[in-house]
């Protein structure tokens, strides 16, 4: 298992913000201590403006480089956030390279990206790493790219960027109602599967099974996975009931499709996040 990280991603924080350094620090600690899974550590790939502007407006790229204050109530103007967000993109690009080389992978970096739209940072996200990776693959002769997003929140930013992008499909399973309120319906190449708050994990699995069937039917040459771990029963931000084992299950379902697969950390805010990531990696391995 290749895990991509860069410990500089621990160097930004705001008091009481759920998207905090311990998410990655704790996961790094567990992954280094555990002995069940052999891990090869990798670094993020290089990122250029040309890669970013496939997904984002130039004005947005400039704003992240020189913020004019907080992006929204959830998305502060952290010092050096441009460099942090670019390393998260680099993690997604490295995951893509590993996927194409047939190597199981996971990008363990922050900030997350799936709420960042073409022209806006929001919901803890600045650049949309997964959409950038998907469009990069498309630009380099991958015919069909799917983004599969199992974060508990709808990946509105990824949908915004990939909507009607040729050769792509966006498939998301998320809670509704919940932040950011989008993703109630499917349209064009965007396929949204919702679960109500307080659904049992069996309902989540049944809904995920439908989402996986849509993914299989699209028959992608590459799957980019927005792996968020906030549908977990003890996550503070939403009201789903997933158990640790459900993350091994979803990983196994994805692996069973036998497609190159790039995996990127999105959300996940419970103190059990390290165990959830390990459970997912075991399912991929
Ligand atoms: Zn989330």
PDB file of C-alpha atoms and ligand atoms in Angstrom:
ATOM      1  CA  UNK A   1       0.000   0.000   0.000  1.00  0.00           C
ATOM      2  CA  UNK A   2       1.388   3.383  -1.011  1.00  0.00           C
ATOM      3  CA  UNK A   3       0.444   6.252   1.302  1.00  0.00           C
ATOM      4  CA  UNK A   4       1.192   9.762   0.129  1.00  0.00           C
ATOM      5  CA  UNK A   5       1.754  12.453   2.722  1.00  0.00           C
ATOM      6  CA  UNK A   6       3.765  15.532   3.649  1.00  0.00           C
ATOM      7  CA  UNK A   7       3.927  16.509   7.301  1.00  0.00           C
ATOM      8  CA  UNK A   8       3.802  20.203   6.447  1.00  0.00           C
ATOM      9  CA  UNK A   9       0.038  19.612   6.153  1.00  0.00           C
ATOM     10  CA  UNK A  10      -0.017  19.620   9.995  1.00  0.00           C
ATOM     11  CA  UNK A  11       1.142  23.237  10.077  1.00  0.00           C
ATOM     12  CA  UNK A  12      -2.154  25.110   9.888  1.00  0.00           C
ATOM     13  CA  UNK A  13      -5.072  25.206  12.261  1.00  0.00           C
ATOM     14  CA  UNK A  14      -7.739  27.301  13.896  1.00  0.00           C
ATOM     15  CA  UNK A  15      -8.967  26.687  17.442  1.00  0.00           C
ATOM     16  CA  UNK A  16     -12.178  24.566  17.587  1.00  0.00           C
ATOM     17  CA  UNK A  17     -12.170  23.929  13.820  1.00  0.00           C
ATOM     18  CA  UNK A  18     -13.045  20.257  13.136  1.00  0.00           C
ATOM     19  CA  UNK A  19     -10.664  20.056  10.149  1.00  0.00           C
ATOM     20  CA  UNK A  20      -7.629  19.918  12.414  1.00  0.00           C
ATOM     21  CA  UNK A  21      -4.024  18.638  12.195  1.00  0.00           C
ATOM     22  CA  UNK A  22      -4.713  15.699  14.520  1.00  0.00           C
ATOM     23  CA  UNK A  23      -6.796  14.096  11.758  1.00  0.00           C
ATOM     24  CA  UNK A  24      -3.656  13.407   9.753  1.00  0.00           C
ATOM     25  CA  UNK A  25      -1.190  13.306  12.682  1.00  0.00           C
ATOM     26  CA  UNK A  26      -3.191  10.565  14.425  1.00  0.00           C
ATOM     27  CA  UNK A  27      -3.602   8.608  11.207  1.00  0.00           C
ATOM     28  CA  UNK A  28       0.129   8.821  10.476  1.00  0.00           C
ATOM     29  CA  UNK A  29       0.868   7.550  13.973  1.00  0.00           C
ATOM     30  CA  UNK A  30      -1.448   4.548  13.653  1.00  0.00           C
ATOM     31  CA  UNK A  31      -0.249   3.666  10.150  1.00  0.00           C
ATOM     32  CA  UNK A  32       3.387   3.809  11.293  1.00  0.00           C
ATOM     33  CA  UNK A  33       2.739   1.666  14.378  1.00  0.00           C
ATOM     34  CA  UNK A  34       0.533  -1.002  12.855  1.00  0.00           C
ATOM     35  CA  UNK A  35       2.085  -4.153  11.403  1.00  0.00           C
ATOM     36  CA  UNK A  36      -0.798  -5.706   9.432  1.00  0.00           C
ATOM     37  CA  UNK A  37      -0.281  -3.658   6.303  1.00  0.00           C
ATOM     38  CA  UNK A  38       3.055  -2.997   4.616  1.00  0.00           C
ATOM     39  CA  UNK A  39       3.187   0.687   3.728  1.00  0.00           C
ATOM     40  CA  UNK A  40       5.423   2.456   1.247  1.00  0.00           C
ATOM     41  CA  UNK A  41       5.503   6.208   1.882  1.00  0.00           C
ATOM     42  CA  UNK A  42       5.289   8.608  -1.029  1.00  0.00           C
ATOM     43  CA  UNK A  43       5.400  12.379  -1.533  1.00  0.00           C
ATOM     44  CA  UNK A  44       2.970  14.621  -3.429  1.00  0.00           C
ATOM     45  CA  UNK A  45       3.703  15.226  -7.133  1.00  0.00           C
ATOM     46  CA  UNK A  46       4.604  18.648  -8.543  1.00  0.00           C
ATOM     47  CA  UNK A  47       1.688  20.965  -9.298  1.00  0.00           C
ATOM     48  CA  UNK A  48       1.544  23.713 -11.906  1.00  0.00           C
ATOM     49  CA  UNK A  49      -1.003  26.487 -12.473  1.00  0.00           C
ATOM     50  CA  UNK A  50      -1.852  24.863 -15.820  1.00  0.00           C
ATOM     51  CA  UNK A  51      -3.029  21.731 -13.989  1.00  0.00           C
ATOM     52  CA  UNK A  52      -5.152  23.762 -11.558  1.00  0.00           C
ATOM     53  CA  UNK A  53      -6.798  25.938 -14.199  1.00  0.00           C
ATOM     54  CA  UNK A  54      -8.250  22.865 -15.898  1.00  0.00           C
ATOM     55  CA  UNK A  55     -10.654  22.888 -12.933  1.00  0.00           C
ATOM     56  CA  UNK A  56     -10.610  26.432 -11.533  1.00  0.00           C
ATOM     57  CA  UNK A  57     -10.973  29.991 -12.796  1.00  0.00           C
ATOM     58  CA  UNK A  58      -7.718  31.954 -12.874  1.00  0.00           C
ATOM     59  CA  UNK A  59      -9.325  34.532 -10.559  1.00  0.00           C
ATOM     60  CA  UNK A  60      -9.839  31.777  -7.961  1.00  0.00           C
ATOM     61  CA  UNK A  61      -6.231  30.596  -8.277  1.00  0.00           C
ATOM     62  CA  UNK A  62      -5.108  34.195  -7.657  1.00  0.00           C
ATOM     63  CA  UNK A  63      -7.427  34.586  -4.658  1.00  0.00           C
ATOM     64  CA  UNK A  64      -6.112  31.428  -2.938  1.00  0.00           C
ATOM     65  CA  UNK A  65      -2.554  32.719  -3.493  1.00  0.00           C
ATOM     66  CA  UNK A  66      -3.468  36.105  -1.985  1.00  0.00           C
ATOM     67  CA  UNK A  67      -6.626  35.773   0.113  1.00  0.00           C
ATOM     68  CA  UNK A  68      -8.593  38.882   0.940  1.00  0.00           C
ATOM     69  CA  UNK A  69      -9.862  37.504   4.275  1.00  0.00           C
ATOM     70  CA  UNK A  70     -11.768  34.322   5.186  1.00  0.00           C
ATOM     71  CA  UNK A  71     -13.301  32.439   2.229  1.00  0.00           C
ATOM     72  CA  UNK A  72     -16.443  31.698   4.236  1.00  0.00           C
ATOM     73  CA  UNK A  73     -17.412  31.051   7.848  1.00  0.00           C
ATOM     74  CA  UNK A  74     -15.958  27.496   7.700  1.00  0.00           C
ATOM     75  CA  UNK A  75     -12.993  28.218   5.484  1.00  0.00           C
ATOM     76  CA  UNK A  76     -10.435  30.534   7.087  1.00  0.00           C
ATOM     77  CA  UNK A  77      -7.641  32.400   5.418  1.00  0.00           C
ATOM     78  CA  UNK A  78      -4.811  30.294   6.874  1.00  0.00           C
ATOM     79  CA  UNK A  79      -1.192  31.434   6.399  1.00  0.00           C
ATOM     80  CA  UNK A  80       0.334  29.585   3.405  1.00  0.00           C
ATOM     81  CA  UNK A  81      -2.959  27.868   2.560  1.00  0.00           C
ATOM     82  CA  UNK A  82      -2.035  28.098  -1.109  1.00  0.00           C
ATOM     83  CA  UNK A  83       1.006  25.853  -0.550  1.00  0.00           C
ATOM     84  CA  UNK A  84      -0.999  23.437   1.628  1.00  0.00           C
ATOM     85  CA  UNK A  85      -3.829  23.185  -0.886  1.00  0.00           C
ATOM     86  CA  UNK A  86      -1.333  22.670  -3.724  1.00  0.00           C
ATOM     87  CA  UNK A  87       0.289  19.766  -1.838  1.00  0.00           C
ATOM     88  CA  UNK A  88      -3.163  18.164  -1.485  1.00  0.00           C
ATOM     89  CA  UNK A  89      -3.501  18.431  -5.277  1.00  0.00           C
ATOM     90  CA  UNK A  90      -0.012  16.921  -5.573  1.00  0.00           C
ATOM     91  CA  UNK A  91      -1.153  14.008  -3.418  1.00  0.00           C
ATOM     92  CA  UNK A  92      -4.075  13.368  -5.737  1.00  0.00           C
ATOM     93  CA  UNK A  93      -1.776  13.507  -8.764  1.00  0.00           C
ATOM     94  CA  UNK A  94       0.666  11.057  -7.171  1.00  0.00           C
ATOM     95  CA  UNK A  95      -2.259   8.749  -6.321  1.00  0.00           C
ATOM     96  CA  UNK A  96      -3.232   8.950  -9.982  1.00  0.00           C
ATOM     97  CA  UNK A  97       0.282   7.960 -11.119  1.00  0.00           C
ATOM     98  CA  UNK A  98       0.281   5.029  -8.687  1.00  0.00           C
ATOM     99  CA  UNK A  99      -3.197   3.967  -9.830  1.00  0.00           C
ATOM    100  CA  UNK A 100      -2.059   3.949 -13.433  1.00  0.00           C
ATOM    101  CA  UNK A 101       0.953   1.835 -12.417  1.00  0.00           C
ATOM    102  CA  UNK A 102      -1.448  -0.677 -10.799  1.00  0.00           C
ATOM    103  CA  UNK A 103      -0.382   0.148  -7.233  1.00  0.00           C
ATOM    104  CA  UNK A 104      -2.894   0.528  -4.388  1.00  0.00           C
ATOM    105  CA  UNK A 105      -2.649   4.022  -2.947  1.00  0.00           C
ATOM    106  CA  UNK A 106      -4.088   6.601  -0.573  1.00  0.00           C
ATOM    107  CA  UNK A 107      -3.355  10.320  -0.356  1.00  0.00           C
ATOM    108  CA  UNK A 108      -3.299  11.305   3.326  1.00  0.00           C
ATOM    109  CA  UNK A 109      -3.165  15.088   3.226  1.00  0.00           C
ATOM    110  CA  UNK A 110      -5.217  18.110   4.253  1.00  0.00           C
ATOM    111  CA  UNK A 111      -6.987  20.342   3.298  1.00  0.00           C
ATOM    112  CA  UNK A 112      -9.744  18.306   1.612  1.00  0.00           C
ATOM    113  CA  UNK A 113     -11.074  19.466  -1.767  1.00  0.00           C
ATOM    114  CA  UNK A 114     -14.488  18.214  -2.888  1.00  0.00           C
ATOM    115  CA  UNK A 115     -16.480  21.334  -1.914  1.00  0.00           C
ATOM    116  CA  UNK A 116     -14.206  23.727  -3.855  1.00  0.00           C
ATOM    117  CA  UNK A 117     -16.090  24.814  -6.980  1.00  0.00           C
ATOM    118  CA  UNK A 118     -14.673  26.183 -10.214  1.00  0.00           C
ATOM    119  CA  UNK A 119     -14.579  29.680  -8.723  1.00  0.00           C
ATOM    120  CA  UNK A 120     -14.977  29.349  -4.990  1.00  0.00           C
ATOM    121  CA  UNK A 121     -13.340  27.942  -1.829  1.00  0.00           C
ATOM    122  CA  UNK A 122     -15.864  26.662   0.713  1.00  0.00           C
ATOM    123  CA  UNK A 123     -16.533  23.967   3.313  1.00  0.00           C
ATOM    124  CA  UNK A 124     -12.872  23.589   4.442  1.00  0.00           C
ATOM    125  CA  UNK A 125     -11.813  23.173   0.762  1.00  0.00           C
ATOM    126  CA  UNK A 126      -9.675  25.498  -1.397  1.00  0.00           C
ATOM    127  CA  UNK A 127      -8.741  23.584  -4.558  1.00  0.00           C
ATOM    128  CA  UNK A 128     -10.602  20.544  -5.834  1.00  0.00           C
ATOM    129  CA  UNK A 129      -7.803  17.979  -5.864  1.00  0.00           C
ATOM    130  CA  UNK A 130      -9.914  15.082  -7.126  1.00  0.00           C
ATOM    131  CA  UNK A 131     -11.412  17.027 -10.042  1.00  0.00           C
ATOM    132  CA  UNK A 132      -7.953  18.271 -11.001  1.00  0.00           C
ATOM    133  CA  UNK A 133      -6.641  14.680 -10.979  1.00  0.00           C
ATOM    134  CA  UNK A 134      -9.631  13.447 -12.999  1.00  0.00           C
ATOM    135  CA  UNK A 135      -9.222  16.173 -15.627  1.00  0.00           C
ATOM    136  CA  UNK A 136      -5.469  15.554 -15.749  1.00  0.00           C
ATOM    137  CA  UNK A 137      -6.106  11.879 -16.481  1.00  0.00           C
ATOM    138  CA  UNK A 138      -8.609  12.840 -19.202  1.00  0.00           C
ATOM    139  CA  UNK A 139      -6.045  15.195 -20.765  1.00  0.00           C
ATOM    140  CA  UNK A 140      -3.560  12.325 -20.835  1.00  0.00           C
ATOM    141  CA  UNK A 141      -5.519   9.786 -22.835  1.00  0.00           C
ATOM    142  CA  UNK A 142      -7.653   8.159 -20.149  1.00  0.00           C
ATOM    143  CA  UNK A 143     -10.957   7.816 -22.012  1.00  0.00           C
ATOM    144  CA  UNK A 144     -13.416   7.430 -19.138  1.00  0.00           C
ATOM    145  CA  UNK A 145     -12.827   8.709 -15.621  1.00  0.00           C
ATOM    146  CA  UNK A 146     -15.282   8.337 -12.751  1.00  0.00           C
ATOM    147  CA  UNK A 147     -15.147  10.168  -9.452  1.00  0.00           C
ATOM    148  CA  UNK A 148     -16.781   8.104  -6.699  1.00  0.00           C
ATOM    149  CA  UNK A 149     -17.440  10.170  -3.568  1.00  0.00           C
ATOM    150  CA  UNK A 150     -18.524   8.483  -0.321  1.00  0.00           C
ATOM    151  CA  UNK A 151     -17.897  11.441   1.991  1.00  0.00           C
ATOM    152  CA  UNK A 152     -21.102  12.079   3.986  1.00  0.00           C
ATOM    153  CA  UNK A 153     -21.384  15.515   2.386  1.00  0.00           C
ATOM    154  CA  UNK A 154     -22.256  16.086  -1.267  1.00  0.00           C
ATOM    155  CA  UNK A 155     -19.198  16.872  -3.392  1.00  0.00           C
ATOM    156  CA  UNK A 156     -20.814  19.978  -4.859  1.00  0.00           C
ATOM    157  CA  UNK A 157     -17.494  21.358  -6.064  1.00  0.00           C
ATOM    158  CA  UNK A 158     -16.566  18.204  -7.947  1.00  0.00           C
ATOM    159  CA  UNK A 159     -20.046  18.164  -9.496  1.00  0.00           C
ATOM    160  CA  UNK A 160     -19.690  21.826 -10.510  1.00  0.00           C
ATOM    161  CA  UNK A 161     -16.352  21.165 -12.220  1.00  0.00           C
ATOM    162  CA  UNK A 162     -17.121  17.813 -13.851  1.00  0.00           C
ATOM    163  CA  UNK A 163     -20.700  18.519 -14.953  1.00  0.00           C
ATOM    164  CA  UNK A 164     -20.794  17.797 -18.694  1.00  0.00           C
ATOM    165  CA  UNK A 165     -17.014  17.295 -18.825  1.00  0.00           C
ATOM    166  CA  UNK A 166     -16.623  14.783 -21.629  1.00  0.00           C
ATOM    167  CA  UNK A 167     -15.590  11.269 -20.592  1.00  0.00           C
ATOM    168  CA  UNK A 168     -16.302  11.838 -16.897  1.00  0.00           C
ATOM    169  CA  UNK A 169     -18.948  10.741 -14.417  1.00  0.00           C
ATOM    170  CA  UNK A 170     -19.488  11.967 -10.880  1.00  0.00           C
ATOM    171  CA  UNK A 171     -21.142   9.485  -8.517  1.00  0.00           C
ATOM    172  CA  UNK A 172     -21.826  10.475  -4.916  1.00  0.00           C
ATOM    173  CA  UNK A 173     -23.473   8.924  -1.887  1.00  0.00           C
ATOM    174  CA  UNK A 174     -24.222  11.479   0.812  1.00  0.00           C
ATOM    175  CA  UNK A 175     -26.630  12.478   3.548  1.00  0.00           C
ATOM    176  CA  UNK A 176     -29.534  14.738   2.676  1.00  0.00           C
ATOM    177  CA  UNK A 177     -30.447  17.080   4.226  1.00  0.00           C
ATOM    178  CA  UNK A 178     -26.921  18.117   5.210  1.00  0.00           C
ATOM    179  CA  UNK A 179     -24.252  20.633   4.233  1.00  0.00           C
ATOM    180  CA  UNK A 180     -24.019  21.998   1.522  1.00  0.00           C
ATOM    181  CA  UNK A 181     -27.646  21.182   0.581  1.00  0.00           C
ATOM    182  CA  UNK A 182     -26.948  20.195  -3.035  1.00  0.00           C
ATOM    183  CA  UNK A 183     -27.048  16.742  -4.655  1.00  0.00           C
ATOM    184  CA  UNK A 184     -30.728  15.877  -4.318  1.00  0.00           C
ATOM    185  CA  UNK A 185     -31.111  14.829  -7.948  1.00  0.00           C
ATOM    186  CA  UNK A 186     -29.120  13.191 -10.718  1.00  0.00           C
ATOM    187  CA  UNK A 187     -28.632  14.920 -14.058  1.00  0.00           C
ATOM    188  CA  UNK A 188     -26.411  14.480 -17.111  1.00  0.00           C
ATOM    189  CA  UNK A 189     -23.162  12.820 -15.954  1.00  0.00           C
ATOM    190  CA  UNK A 190     -23.799  13.543 -12.247  1.00  0.00           C
ATOM    191  CA  UNK A 191     -25.344  10.712 -10.222  1.00  0.00           C
ATOM    192  CA  UNK A 192     -26.446  11.520  -6.689  1.00  0.00           C
ATOM    193  CA  UNK A 193     -27.553   8.952  -4.118  1.00  0.00           C
ATOM    194  CA  UNK A 194     -28.940  10.286  -0.847  1.00  0.00           C
ATOM    195  CA  UNK A 195     -29.480   8.790   2.590  1.00  0.00           C
ATOM    196  CA  UNK A 196     -31.633  10.402   5.280  1.00  0.00           C
ATOM    197  CA  UNK A 197     -30.162  11.405   8.668  1.00  0.00           C
ATOM    198  CA  UNK A 198     -30.138   8.596  11.243  1.00  0.00           C
ATOM    199  CA  UNK A 199     -30.395   5.849   8.611  1.00  0.00           C
ATOM    200  CA  UNK A 200     -29.063   2.454   9.729  1.00  0.00           C
ATOM    201  CA  UNK A 201     -25.790   1.396   8.117  1.00  0.00           C
ATOM    202  CA  UNK A 202     -27.679  -1.295   6.189  1.00  0.00           C
ATOM    203  CA  UNK A 203     -29.523   1.505   4.368  1.00  0.00           C
ATOM    204  CA  UNK A 204     -26.218   3.213   3.606  1.00  0.00           C
ATOM    205  CA  UNK A 205     -24.819  -0.064   2.211  1.00  0.00           C
ATOM    206  CA  UNK A 206     -27.944  -0.635   0.086  1.00  0.00           C
ATOM    207  CA  UNK A 207     -27.657   2.911  -1.304  1.00  0.00           C
ATOM    208  CA  UNK A 208     -23.926   2.493  -1.888  1.00  0.00           C
ATOM    209  CA  UNK A 209     -24.682  -0.739  -3.773  1.00  0.00           C
ATOM    210  CA  UNK A 210     -26.863   1.262  -6.191  1.00  0.00           C
ATOM    211  CA  UNK A 211     -24.138   3.884  -6.580  1.00  0.00           C
ATOM    212  CA  UNK A 212     -21.599   1.122  -7.261  1.00  0.00           C
ATOM    213  CA  UNK A 213     -23.905  -0.365  -9.918  1.00  0.00           C
ATOM    214  CA  UNK A 214     -23.974   3.034 -11.657  1.00  0.00           C
ATOM    215  CA  UNK A 215     -20.193   3.170 -11.435  1.00  0.00           C
ATOM    216  CA  UNK A 216     -19.871  -0.316 -12.941  1.00  0.00           C
ATOM    217  CA  UNK A 217     -22.289   0.546 -15.726  1.00  0.00           C
ATOM    218  CA  UNK A 218     -20.222   3.629 -16.664  1.00  0.00           C
ATOM    219  CA  UNK A 219     -17.286   1.200 -17.069  1.00  0.00           C
ATOM    220  CA  UNK A 220     -14.518   3.730 -16.358  1.00  0.00           C
ATOM    221  CA  UNK A 221     -10.849   3.288 -17.222  1.00  0.00           C
ATOM    222  CA  UNK A 222      -9.985   4.987 -13.929  1.00  0.00           C
ATOM    223  CA  UNK A 223     -11.809   5.559 -10.635  1.00  0.00           C
ATOM    224  CA  UNK A 224     -10.858   8.548  -8.480  1.00  0.00           C
ATOM    225  CA  UNK A 225     -12.266   8.079  -4.985  1.00  0.00           C
ATOM    226  CA  UNK A 226     -13.161  10.971  -2.699  1.00  0.00           C
ATOM    227  CA  UNK A 227     -12.738   9.014   0.518  1.00  0.00           C
ATOM    228  CA  UNK A 228     -14.466  10.853   3.345  1.00  0.00           C
ATOM    229  CA  UNK A 229     -14.983   9.112   6.660  1.00  0.00           C
ATOM    230  CA  UNK A 230     -17.697  11.326   8.147  1.00  0.00           C
ATOM    231  CA  UNK A 231     -20.642   8.946   7.603  1.00  0.00           C
ATOM    232  CA  UNK A 232     -19.197   7.117  10.628  1.00  0.00           C
ATOM    233  CA  UNK A 233     -21.528   6.709  13.623  1.00  0.00           C
ATOM    234  CA  UNK A 234     -19.360   8.827  15.939  1.00  0.00           C
ATOM    235  CA  UNK A 235     -18.600  11.626  13.504  1.00  0.00           C
ATOM    236  CA  UNK A 236     -19.667  15.002  14.958  1.00  0.00           C
ATOM    237  CA  UNK A 237     -20.769  16.668  11.710  1.00  0.00           C
ATOM    238  CA  UNK A 238     -23.550  14.397  10.364  1.00  0.00           C
ATOM    239  CA  UNK A 239     -25.967  11.686  11.465  1.00  0.00           C
ATOM    240  CA  UNK A 240     -25.026   8.466   9.678  1.00  0.00           C
ATOM    241  CA  UNK A 241     -24.349   5.170  11.432  1.00  0.00           C
ATOM    242  CA  UNK A 242     -21.447   3.516   9.654  1.00  0.00           C
ATOM    243  CA  UNK A 243     -19.282   1.102  11.609  1.00  0.00           C
ATOM    244  CA  UNK A 244     -15.526   0.672  11.135  1.00  0.00           C
ATOM    245  CA  UNK A 245     -16.156  -2.520   9.080  1.00  0.00           C
ATOM    246  CA  UNK A 246     -18.268  -0.579   6.579  1.00  0.00           C
ATOM    247  CA  UNK A 247     -15.107   1.179   5.378  1.00  0.00           C
ATOM    248  CA  UNK A 248     -13.421  -2.163   4.677  1.00  0.00           C
ATOM    249  CA  UNK A 249     -16.590  -3.203   2.853  1.00  0.00           C
ATOM    250  CA  UNK A 250     -16.737  -0.157   0.569  1.00  0.00           C
ATOM    251  CA  UNK A 251     -13.020  -0.548  -0.229  1.00  0.00           C
ATOM    252  CA  UNK A 252     -13.570  -4.205  -1.144  1.00  0.00           C
ATOM    253  CA  UNK A 253     -16.540  -3.318  -3.353  1.00  0.00           C
ATOM    254  CA  UNK A 254     -14.452  -0.756  -5.218  1.00  0.00           C
ATOM    255  CA  UNK A 255     -11.468  -3.070  -5.539  1.00  0.00           C
ATOM    256  CA  UNK A 256     -13.720  -5.804  -6.937  1.00  0.00           C
ATOM    257  CA  UNK A 257     -14.316  -3.598 -10.006  1.00  0.00           C
ATOM    258  CA  UNK A 258     -10.648  -4.239 -10.907  1.00  0.00           C
ATOM    259  CA  UNK A 259      -9.994  -0.738 -12.269  1.00  0.00           C
ATOM    260  CA  UNK A 260      -7.072   1.585 -11.601  1.00  0.00           C
ATOM    261  CA  UNK A 261      -8.135   3.492  -8.510  1.00  0.00           C
ATOM    262  CA  UNK A 262      -6.763   6.718  -6.979  1.00  0.00           C
ATOM    263  CA  UNK A 263      -7.859   7.354  -3.380  1.00  0.00           C
ATOM    264  CA  UNK A 264      -7.872  10.750  -1.710  1.00  0.00           C
ATOM    265  CA  UNK A 265      -8.792  11.734   1.855  1.00  0.00           C
ATOM    266  CA  UNK A 266     -11.675  14.181   2.047  1.00  0.00           C
ATOM    267  CA  UNK A 267     -13.564  14.583   5.369  1.00  0.00           C
ATOM    268  CA  UNK A 268     -13.741  12.561   8.583  1.00  0.00           C
ATOM    269  CA  UNK A 269     -13.763  14.362  11.917  1.00  0.00           C
ATOM    270  CA  UNK A 270     -14.163  11.751  14.648  1.00  0.00           C
ATOM    271  CA  UNK A 271     -11.244  10.770  16.866  1.00  0.00           C
ATOM    272  CA  UNK A 272     -11.561   7.282  15.327  1.00  0.00           C
ATOM    273  CA  UNK A 273     -10.501   8.558  11.889  1.00  0.00           C
ATOM    274  CA  UNK A 274      -7.135   6.713  12.020  1.00  0.00           C
ATOM    275  CA  UNK A 275      -8.917   3.366  12.532  1.00  0.00           C
ATOM    276  CA  UNK A 276     -11.370   4.129   9.726  1.00  0.00           C
ATOM    277  CA  UNK A 277      -8.581   4.914   7.286  1.00  0.00           C
ATOM    278  CA  UNK A 278      -6.731   1.720   8.264  1.00  0.00           C
ATOM    279  CA  UNK A 279      -9.946  -0.307   7.804  1.00  0.00           C
ATOM    280  CA  UNK A 280     -10.357   1.200   4.329  1.00  0.00           C
ATOM    281  CA  UNK A 281      -6.723   0.525   3.375  1.00  0.00           C
ATOM    282  CA  UNK A 282      -7.077  -3.103   4.482  1.00  0.00           C
ATOM    283  CA  UNK A 283     -10.039  -3.435   2.144  1.00  0.00           C
ATOM    284  CA  UNK A 284      -8.006  -2.007  -0.744  1.00  0.00           C
ATOM    285  CA  UNK A 285      -4.918  -4.124  -0.122  1.00  0.00           C
TER     286      UNK A 285
HETATM  287 ZN1  LIG B   1     -17.562  15.633   4.566  1.00  0.00          ZN
END
